[in-house]
Amino acid sequence: MLTEKFDAVDVIRHKRDKLELTGEEIDWMIDAYTRGVVGEEQMAAMAMAIFLNGMNRSEIARWTQAMINSGERMDFSSLTRNTADKHSTGGVGDKITLPLAPLVAAFDVAVPQLSGRGLGHTGGTLDKMESIPGWRANLSNQEILDILDGPGCVICAAGSGLAPADKKLYALRDITSTVDTIPLISSSIMSKKIAEGTDSLVLDVKVGSGAFMKDIDQARKLAQTMVALGTDHGVKTTALLTDMSTPLGLTVGNALEVRESIEVLEGGGPADIVELTVALAREMLTAAGKPDADVEEALKDGRAMDRWRQMIIAQGGDPDAELPVAKDQHQVIAERDGYLTRLDAISVGVASWRLGAGRARAGEDVQAVAGIELHAKPGDMVKKGQPLMTLHTATPERFERALQSLEGGYDIEDEAPAPRASVVLDRITAE
Ligand code: URA
């Protein structure tokens, strides 16, 4: 009979009692959890102990390595192009991956965007892409390599072989209120990104009400932890801290966000989306050895759009197909004249989720059509009776709960707010 090296109860007690876990304890805990020897209830207790007592840098590094070791690693070494990837910690209206991947690919850098589905109020990139008729998220490793060799960018589901310990642990954290803590977020994100095997990585770490990290100091600490993990594993890693106090762009919801992304690829689109897409593209291209690439021009002259169309076709989609539109819509009207001084990201995110754009449980279907169109952003002057936003859904009985989420979610005042200087708040590089 196989005897286990440790007893889960002892390892949990060590973390509960604020002791530093040894490397061997961590390796065993993750491996035994992946094998099903450590039970869900035991890992739940461990996650809560980590949430409450934290982990030091060497514990986080070992935990991340153990999660990488729980599965396979992708190998992009056969590609002739450098690979560059971006990961966002998740926000409301964050559709940046959609224009960004083809934009960077337009400069012959391969962009493997292995993405996830959304849970809770932040939308998932795959859910957005699946509103394009015919488009397929699940690809074999060979298909991924072929698309990276051709169009140069791919947005697809991360295979189940990549960091399987994280897949189990993330689902568990989601139902035990242990998601938003630096050791577990940083090891979760970086284990997947390192296992994916990209040459370089840019992290978009969100700050504000719609993000895991509500204040900039915590976001900076998360970014520094992830940049150090990536750098130690030989992945060129930098991070931008970006504002998530208000939604990005003018749409939240799956098909609505695809439509807005296409506007950006046509050379238009909202200023904050263009600003962040360009800033992240510059980071990725600099890391890939192309610091002088004129990314703004590639959005305007259609080169990024060409890559987008090629990528959609390669994944079975029709780039010319009409995107679905909700048959039921409801407008929220300004009740007075003034300036919109606040539009809270989390209120809009939850409202969109309640309209059907997101899921409450893993595996649920989402509505492609559900979401919110914003007609004003903070700083805009509005007139009494003017629509502030339009709610979209295929199930109108959802309007009431969505409207409840928007109550208190915005302010209209006499004085204009101080303009936001930039959506990018800070840049973090390896120490
Ligand atoms: N995204 C992840 O992949 N993991 C986390 O823990 C948080 C966000």
Coordinates of C-alpha atoms and ligand atoms in Angstrom, one line a residue:
M1 CA 0.0 0.0 0.0
L2 CA 1.2 3.5 -0.9
T3 CA 2.0 5.4 2.2
E4 CA 1.7 9.2 2.1
K5 CA 4.6 11.4 3.1
F6 CA 2.5 13.8 5.1
D7 CA -0.9 14.0 6.8
A8 CA -3.1 16.8 5.5
V9 CA -4.3 17.7 9.0
D10 CA -0.7 18.4 10.1
V11 CA 0.0 20.6 7.0
I12 CA -3.2 22.5 7.5
R13 CA -2.4 23.0 11.2
H14 CA 1.0 24.5 10.3
K15 CA -0.5 27.2 8.1
R16 CA -3.3 27.7 10.6
D17 CA -0.7 28.3 13.3
K18 CA 1.2 30.8 11.1
L19 CA 4.2 28.5 10.5
E20 CA 6.1 28.7 7.2
L21 CA 5.2 25.6 5.1
T22 CA 8.2 23.6 3.9
G23 CA 8.8 23.0 0.2
E24 CA 8.1 19.3 0.7
E25 CA 4.8 20.0 2.5
I26 CA 3.7 22.2 -0.4
D27 CA 4.7 19.8 -3.1
W28 CA 2.9 17.0 -1.3
M29 CA -0.3 19.0 -0.6
I30 CA -0.7 20.1 -4.2
D31 CA 0.1 16.6 -5.6
A32 CA -2.1 14.8 -3.1
Y33 CA -5.0 17.2 -3.8
T34 CA -4.6 16.6 -7.6
R35 CA -4.7 12.8 -6.9
G36 CA -7.8 13.2 -4.7
V37 CA -5.9 12.0 -1.6
V38 CA -6.3 15.4 0.1
G39 CA -10.1 16.0 0.1
E40 CA -12.0 19.1 -1.0
E41 CA -12.9 20.0 2.6
Q42 CA -9.2 19.8 3.6
M43 CA -8.0 22.0 0.8
A44 CA -10.9 24.4 1.6
A45 CA -9.5 24.7 5.2
M46 CA -6.0 25.2 3.7
A47 CA -7.2 27.9 1.4
M48 CA -8.8 29.7 4.2
A49 CA -5.7 29.4 6.4
I50 CA -3.7 30.9 3.5
F51 CA -6.3 33.6 3.1
L52 CA -6.1 34.5 6.8
N53 CA -2.4 34.1 7.4
G54 CA -0.8 34.7 4.0
M55 CA 2.4 33.2 2.5
N56 CA 5.9 34.5 2.1
R57 CA 7.6 34.8 -1.3
S58 CA 9.3 31.4 -1.1
E59 CA 6.1 29.6 -0.2
I60 CA 4.3 31.3 -3.1
A61 CA 7.1 30.4 -5.5
R62 CA 7.0 26.7 -4.4
W63 CA 3.2 26.6 -4.5
T64 CA 3.2 28.0 -8.0
Q65 CA 5.9 25.4 -9.1
A66 CA 3.9 22.6 -7.6
M67 CA 0.8 23.7 -9.5
I68 CA 2.8 23.9 -12.8
N69 CA 4.1 20.3 -12.0
S70 CA 0.6 19.0 -11.6
G71 CA 0.1 19.0 -15.4
E72 CA 1.7 19.4 -18.8
R73 CA 3.6 22.3 -20.3
M74 CA 2.9 23.7 -23.8
D75 CA 5.8 23.9 -26.1
F76 CA 6.0 26.8 -28.6
S77 CA 9.7 26.2 -29.5
S78 CA 8.8 24.9 -33.0
L79 CA 7.4 28.4 -33.9
T80 CA 9.6 30.7 -35.9
R81 CA 7.9 33.8 -34.2
N82 CA 8.5 35.0 -30.6
T83 CA 5.5 34.5 -28.4
A84 CA 3.9 37.2 -26.3
D85 CA 0.9 36.9 -24.0
K86 CA -1.3 39.2 -21.9
H87 CA -3.3 38.3 -18.9
S88 CA -5.8 40.6 -17.2
T89 CA -6.9 40.0 -13.6
G90 CA -10.5 40.6 -14.8
G91 CA -12.8 43.6 -15.0
V92 CA -16.1 44.9 -16.2
G93 CA -16.2 45.6 -19.9
D94 CA -12.7 44.2 -20.3
K95 CA -12.7 43.1 -23.9
I96 CA -9.1 44.2 -24.6
T97 CA -7.8 40.7 -25.6
L98 CA -10.0 40.8 -28.7
P99 CA -8.4 43.8 -30.5
L100 CA -5.0 43.3 -28.8
A101 CA -4.2 39.8 -29.9
P102 CA -4.6 40.5 -33.7
L103 CA -2.9 43.9 -33.3
V104 CA 0.3 42.3 -31.8
A105 CA 0.1 39.5 -34.4
A106 CA 0.1 42.1 -37.1
F107 CA 3.8 42.6 -36.2
D108 CA 4.6 38.9 -36.6
V109 CA 4.7 38.1 -32.9
A110 CA 2.7 35.0 -32.0
V111 CA 0.0 35.6 -29.4
P112 CA -1.4 32.5 -27.7
Q113 CA -4.4 33.7 -25.6
L114 CA -5.4 30.6 -23.7
S115 CA -8.5 32.0 -21.9
G116 CA -11.2 31.1 -19.6
R117 CA -15.0 31.4 -19.2
G118 CA -16.4 34.0 -16.8
L119 CA -17.7 33.3 -13.3
G120 CA -19.5 36.0 -11.4
H121 CA -19.6 39.6 -12.5
T122 CA -16.4 39.6 -14.7
G123 CA -17.1 38.3 -18.2
G124 CA -15.0 35.6 -19.8
T125 CA -13.2 36.1 -23.0
L126 CA -14.4 32.8 -24.4
D127 CA -18.0 33.7 -23.6
K128 CA -17.6 36.9 -25.6
M129 CA -16.0 35.1 -28.6
E130 CA -18.7 32.4 -28.6
S131 CA -21.2 35.1 -29.7
I132 CA -19.6 35.0 -33.1
P133 CA -21.5 32.4 -35.1
G134 CA -19.5 29.2 -35.7
W135 CA -16.5 30.2 -33.7
R136 CA -14.9 27.3 -31.8
A137 CA -13.0 27.7 -28.4
N138 CA -11.7 24.1 -28.1
L139 CA -8.7 23.4 -30.2
S140 CA -6.0 20.7 -30.1
N141 CA -2.4 21.6 -29.3
Q142 CA -1.6 21.1 -33.0
E143 CA -4.4 23.4 -34.1
I144 CA -3.1 26.1 -31.7
L145 CA 0.4 25.8 -33.2
D146 CA -1.0 25.9 -36.8
I147 CA -2.9 29.0 -36.1
L148 CA 0.0 30.7 -34.4
D149 CA 2.1 29.8 -37.5
G150 CA -0.6 31.3 -39.8
P151 CA -2.7 34.2 -38.6
G152 CA -0.3 34.5 -35.6
C153 CA -2.9 34.9 -32.8
V154 CA -5.3 32.4 -31.2
I155 CA -7.9 32.9 -28.5
C156 CA -9.0 29.5 -27.2
A157 CA -9.8 27.4 -24.1
A158 CA -6.8 26.4 -22.0
G159 CA -6.6 22.6 -22.3
S160 CA -7.5 20.5 -19.2
G161 CA -3.9 19.3 -19.0
L162 CA -2.5 22.8 -18.0
A163 CA -2.1 23.2 -14.2
P164 CA -5.0 20.8 -13.3
A165 CA -4.4 21.5 -9.6
D166 CA -5.4 25.2 -10.3
K167 CA -8.6 24.1 -12.0
K168 CA -9.7 22.2 -9.0
L169 CA -8.5 24.8 -6.5
Y170 CA -10.0 27.8 -8.4
A171 CA -13.4 26.2 -8.4
L172 CA -13.1 25.4 -4.7
R173 CA -11.9 29.0 -3.9
D174 CA -14.9 30.3 -5.8
I175 CA -17.4 28.7 -3.4
T176 CA -15.4 29.2 -0.2
S177 CA -14.8 32.9 -0.4
T178 CA -11.0 32.5 -0.8
V179 CA -10.4 34.0 -4.2
D180 CA -9.2 37.5 -3.4
T181 CA -5.9 37.0 -1.7
I182 CA -2.4 37.6 -3.2
P183 CA -0.8 34.2 -2.7
L184 CA -3.6 32.3 -4.3
I185 CA -4.3 34.7 -7.1
S186 CA -0.7 35.1 -8.1
S187 CA 0.1 31.4 -8.0
S188 CA -3.2 30.6 -9.9
I189 CA -2.5 33.0 -12.7
M190 CA 1.2 32.4 -13.0
S191 CA 1.1 28.6 -12.8
K192 CA -1.1 28.6 -15.9
K193 CA 0.9 31.3 -17.8
I194 CA 4.3 29.6 -17.1
A195 CA 2.9 26.2 -18.0
E196 CA 1.7 27.8 -21.2
G197 CA 5.3 28.4 -22.2
T198 CA 5.1 32.0 -23.6
D199 CA 8.4 33.9 -24.0
S200 CA 7.0 37.1 -22.5
L201 CA 4.0 38.1 -20.6
V202 CA 2.3 41.4 -19.8
L203 CA -0.1 41.5 -16.8
D204 CA -3.0 43.9 -16.7
V205 CA -3.7 44.2 -13.0
K206 CA -7.0 46.0 -12.3
V207 CA -7.6 48.4 -9.5
G208 CA -10.9 49.6 -8.2
S209 CA -14.4 48.5 -7.3
G210 CA -14.8 46.1 -10.3
A211 CA -11.4 44.4 -9.5
F212 CA -10.1 41.9 -7.0
M213 CA -7.8 44.5 -5.7
K214 CA -9.8 47.6 -4.5
D215 CA -6.8 49.8 -3.7
I216 CA -3.6 50.6 -5.6
D217 CA -1.1 49.4 -2.9
Q218 CA -2.6 45.9 -2.9
A219 CA -2.7 45.8 -6.7
R220 CA 0.9 46.9 -6.8
K221 CA 1.9 44.1 -4.4
L222 CA 0.0 41.6 -6.5
A223 CA 1.7 42.8 -9.6
Q224 CA 5.1 42.7 -8.0
T225 CA 4.5 39.2 -6.8
M226 CA 3.5 38.0 -10.3
V227 CA 6.3 39.8 -12.1
A228 CA 8.8 38.2 -9.7
L229 CA 7.3 34.7 -10.3
G230 CA 7.4 35.1 -14.1
T231 CA 10.9 36.5 -14.1
D232 CA 12.2 33.7 -11.9
H233 CA 10.8 31.2 -14.4
G234 CA 12.5 32.9 -17.4
V235 CA 9.4 34.6 -18.7
K236 CA 10.0 38.3 -19.5
T237 CA 7.2 39.7 -17.4
T238 CA 5.9 43.3 -16.8
A239 CA 2.6 44.6 -15.4
L240 CA 0.4 47.7 -15.9
L241 CA -1.9 48.7 -13.1
T242 CA -5.1 50.0 -14.7
D243 CA -8.2 51.6 -13.5
M244 CA -11.3 49.5 -12.9
S245 CA -13.4 51.9 -10.9
T246 CA -15.7 52.3 -13.9
P247 CA -16.4 49.9 -16.8
L248 CA -14.0 49.9 -19.8
G249 CA -15.5 51.2 -22.9
L250 CA -19.2 51.7 -23.6
T251 CA -20.4 48.1 -23.6
V252 CA -20.6 45.2 -21.1
G253 CA -21.8 41.8 -22.2
N254 CA -20.8 39.2 -24.7
A255 CA -22.0 40.2 -28.2
L256 CA -22.0 43.9 -27.3
E257 CA -18.3 43.7 -26.4
V258 CA -17.4 41.9 -29.6
R259 CA -19.2 44.7 -31.6
E260 CA -17.1 47.3 -29.7
S261 CA -13.9 45.4 -30.3
I262 CA -14.6 45.3 -34.0
E263 CA -15.1 49.1 -33.9
V264 CA -11.5 49.4 -32.4
L265 CA -10.2 47.1 -35.2
E266 CA -11.9 49.4 -37.7
G267 CA -9.8 52.3 -36.3
G268 CA -12.5 53.7 -34.1
G269 CA -13.9 52.7 -30.7
P270 CA -14.0 54.4 -27.2
A271 CA -10.8 56.3 -26.2
D272 CA -10.1 54.2 -23.0
I273 CA -10.3 50.9 -24.9
V274 CA -7.9 52.3 -27.6
E275 CA -5.6 53.7 -25.0
L276 CA -5.3 50.4 -23.1
T277 CA -5.0 48.3 -26.2
V278 CA -2.2 50.4 -27.5
A279 CA -0.4 50.6 -24.1
L280 CA -0.5 46.8 -23.7
A281 CA 0.5 46.2 -27.4
R282 CA 3.5 48.4 -26.9
E283 CA 4.5 46.4 -23.7
M284 CA 4.1 43.1 -25.6
L285 CA 6.0 44.2 -28.7
T286 CA 8.8 45.7 -26.6
A287 CA 9.2 42.4 -24.8
A288 CA 9.2 40.6 -28.1
G289 CA 12.0 42.9 -29.4
K290 CA 9.9 45.3 -31.5
P291 CA 9.8 48.5 -29.5
D292 CA 9.4 50.8 -32.5
A293 CA 6.2 49.1 -33.9
D294 CA 3.6 51.7 -34.9
V295 CA 0.6 50.1 -33.2
E296 CA -1.8 53.0 -33.7
E297 CA -1.2 52.8 -37.5
A298 CA -1.9 49.1 -37.6
L299 CA -5.3 49.7 -36.0
K300 CA -6.1 52.4 -38.5
D301 CA -4.8 50.8 -41.7
G302 CA -6.6 47.5 -41.3
R303 CA -3.6 45.2 -40.6
A304 CA -4.9 44.3 -37.2
M305 CA -8.4 43.7 -38.7
D306 CA -6.9 41.3 -41.3
R307 CA -5.4 39.2 -38.5
W308 CA -8.7 39.2 -36.6
R309 CA -10.6 37.9 -39.7
Q310 CA -8.0 35.3 -40.4
M311 CA -8.1 34.1 -36.7
I312 CA -11.9 33.9 -36.7
I313 CA -12.0 31.9 -39.9
A314 CA -9.3 29.6 -38.7
Q315 CA -11.5 28.8 -35.7
G316 CA -14.6 28.1 -37.7
G317 CA -16.3 31.5 -37.3
D318 CA -17.8 33.8 -39.8
P319 CA -16.3 37.3 -39.4
D320 CA -19.1 38.8 -41.6
A321 CA -22.0 37.2 -39.7
E322 CA -24.4 39.5 -37.9
L323 CA -23.9 39.4 -34.1
P324 CA -27.1 38.6 -32.2
V325 CA -29.1 41.4 -30.6
A326 CA -31.5 41.2 -27.6
K327 CA -35.1 41.6 -28.5
D328 CA -35.8 43.1 -25.0
Q329 CA -34.2 46.4 -24.1
H330 CA -34.8 48.8 -21.3
Q331 CA -33.4 52.3 -20.9
V332 CA -32.2 53.9 -17.7
I333 CA -32.9 57.6 -17.8
A334 CA -31.0 60.6 -16.2
E335 CA -33.3 62.0 -13.5
R336 CA -31.6 65.5 -13.6
D337 CA -29.2 67.7 -15.5
G338 CA -25.6 67.7 -14.5
Y339 CA -22.3 65.8 -14.8
L340 CA -22.0 62.0 -14.4
T341 CA -19.4 62.0 -11.7
R342 CA -19.4 58.3 -10.9
L343 CA -20.4 55.1 -12.7
D344 CA -19.5 52.1 -10.5
A345 CA -17.9 49.2 -12.2
I346 CA -19.2 46.5 -9.8
S347 CA -22.8 47.8 -10.0
V348 CA -22.7 47.7 -13.8
G349 CA -20.9 44.3 -13.8
V350 CA -23.5 42.7 -11.5
A351 CA -26.4 44.2 -13.5
S352 CA -25.0 42.8 -16.7
W353 CA -24.5 39.4 -15.0
R354 CA -28.1 39.4 -13.7
L355 CA -29.3 40.2 -17.2
G356 CA -27.8 36.9 -18.3
A357 CA -24.3 37.8 -19.6
G358 CA -22.6 35.8 -16.8
R359 CA -23.1 32.6 -14.9
A360 CA -23.7 31.9 -11.2
R361 CA -22.3 28.3 -11.5
A362 CA -19.6 26.8 -13.6
G363 CA -21.1 25.1 -16.7
E364 CA -24.2 27.3 -17.0
D365 CA -25.1 28.8 -20.3
V366 CA -24.7 32.5 -20.8
Q367 CA -26.7 34.7 -23.1
A368 CA -24.8 36.2 -26.1
V369 CA -27.2 39.1 -26.3
A370 CA -27.4 40.1 -22.6
G371 CA -25.5 43.2 -21.3
I372 CA -25.5 46.9 -21.0
E373 CA -24.7 49.7 -23.4
L374 CA -23.5 52.9 -21.7
H375 CA -24.5 56.2 -23.2
A376 CA -22.4 58.3 -20.8
K377 CA -19.2 57.9 -18.9
P378 CA -17.9 59.8 -15.8
G379 CA -17.1 63.4 -16.8
D380 CA -19.9 63.6 -19.4
M381 CA -22.6 66.2 -19.1
V382 CA -26.1 64.7 -19.2
K383 CA -29.6 66.2 -19.5
K384 CA -32.7 65.2 -17.6
G385 CA -34.6 62.5 -19.6
Q386 CA -31.5 61.5 -21.6
P387 CA -30.8 57.7 -21.6
L388 CA -27.8 56.8 -19.5
M389 CA -27.7 53.2 -20.4
T390 CA -29.6 50.5 -22.3
L391 CA -30.1 47.1 -20.7
H392 CA -30.3 44.1 -23.0
T393 CA -31.6 40.6 -22.3
A394 CA -33.4 37.7 -23.9
T395 CA -35.4 37.2 -20.6
P396 CA -37.1 40.4 -19.6
E397 CA -38.1 39.1 -16.2
R398 CA -34.4 39.8 -15.3
F399 CA -34.7 43.6 -15.7
E400 CA -35.9 44.2 -12.1
R401 CA -32.9 42.5 -10.4
A402 CA -30.5 44.2 -12.8
L403 CA -32.0 47.6 -12.1
Q404 CA -31.7 46.9 -8.3
S405 CA -27.9 46.5 -8.8
L406 CA -27.7 49.9 -10.6
E407 CA -29.4 51.7 -7.7
G408 CA -26.8 53.9 -6.0
G409 CA -24.3 52.8 -8.7
Y410 CA -23.9 56.3 -10.3
D411 CA -24.1 60.0 -9.3
I412 CA -25.1 63.0 -11.3
E413 CA -23.9 66.3 -9.7
D414 CA -23.5 70.0 -10.6
E415 CA -19.7 70.1 -10.6
A416 CA -17.7 68.2 -13.3
P417 CA -15.3 65.6 -11.8
A418 CA -11.6 66.0 -12.2
P419 CA -10.8 64.3 -15.5
R420 CA -9.0 60.9 -15.4
A421 CA -5.5 61.4 -16.6
S422 CA -5.1 57.9 -18.0
V423 CA -6.5 54.5 -17.6
V424 CA -2.9 53.2 -16.9
L425 CA -2.0 54.1 -13.3
D426 CA 1.4 52.5 -13.0
R427 CA 3.9 50.2 -14.6
I428 CA 5.7 47.4 -12.7
T429 CA 8.9 45.8 -13.9
A430 CA 11.2 43.1 -12.4
E431 CA 13.2 44.5 -9.3
Ligands
URA1 N1 -7.8 34.5 -12.4 C1 -7.2 33.3 -12.2 O1 -6.9 32.6 -13.1 N2 -7.0 33.0 -10.9 C2 -7.3 33.7 -9.9 O2 -7.0 33.3 -8.7 C3 -7.9 35.0 -10.1 C4 -8.1 35.4 -11.4

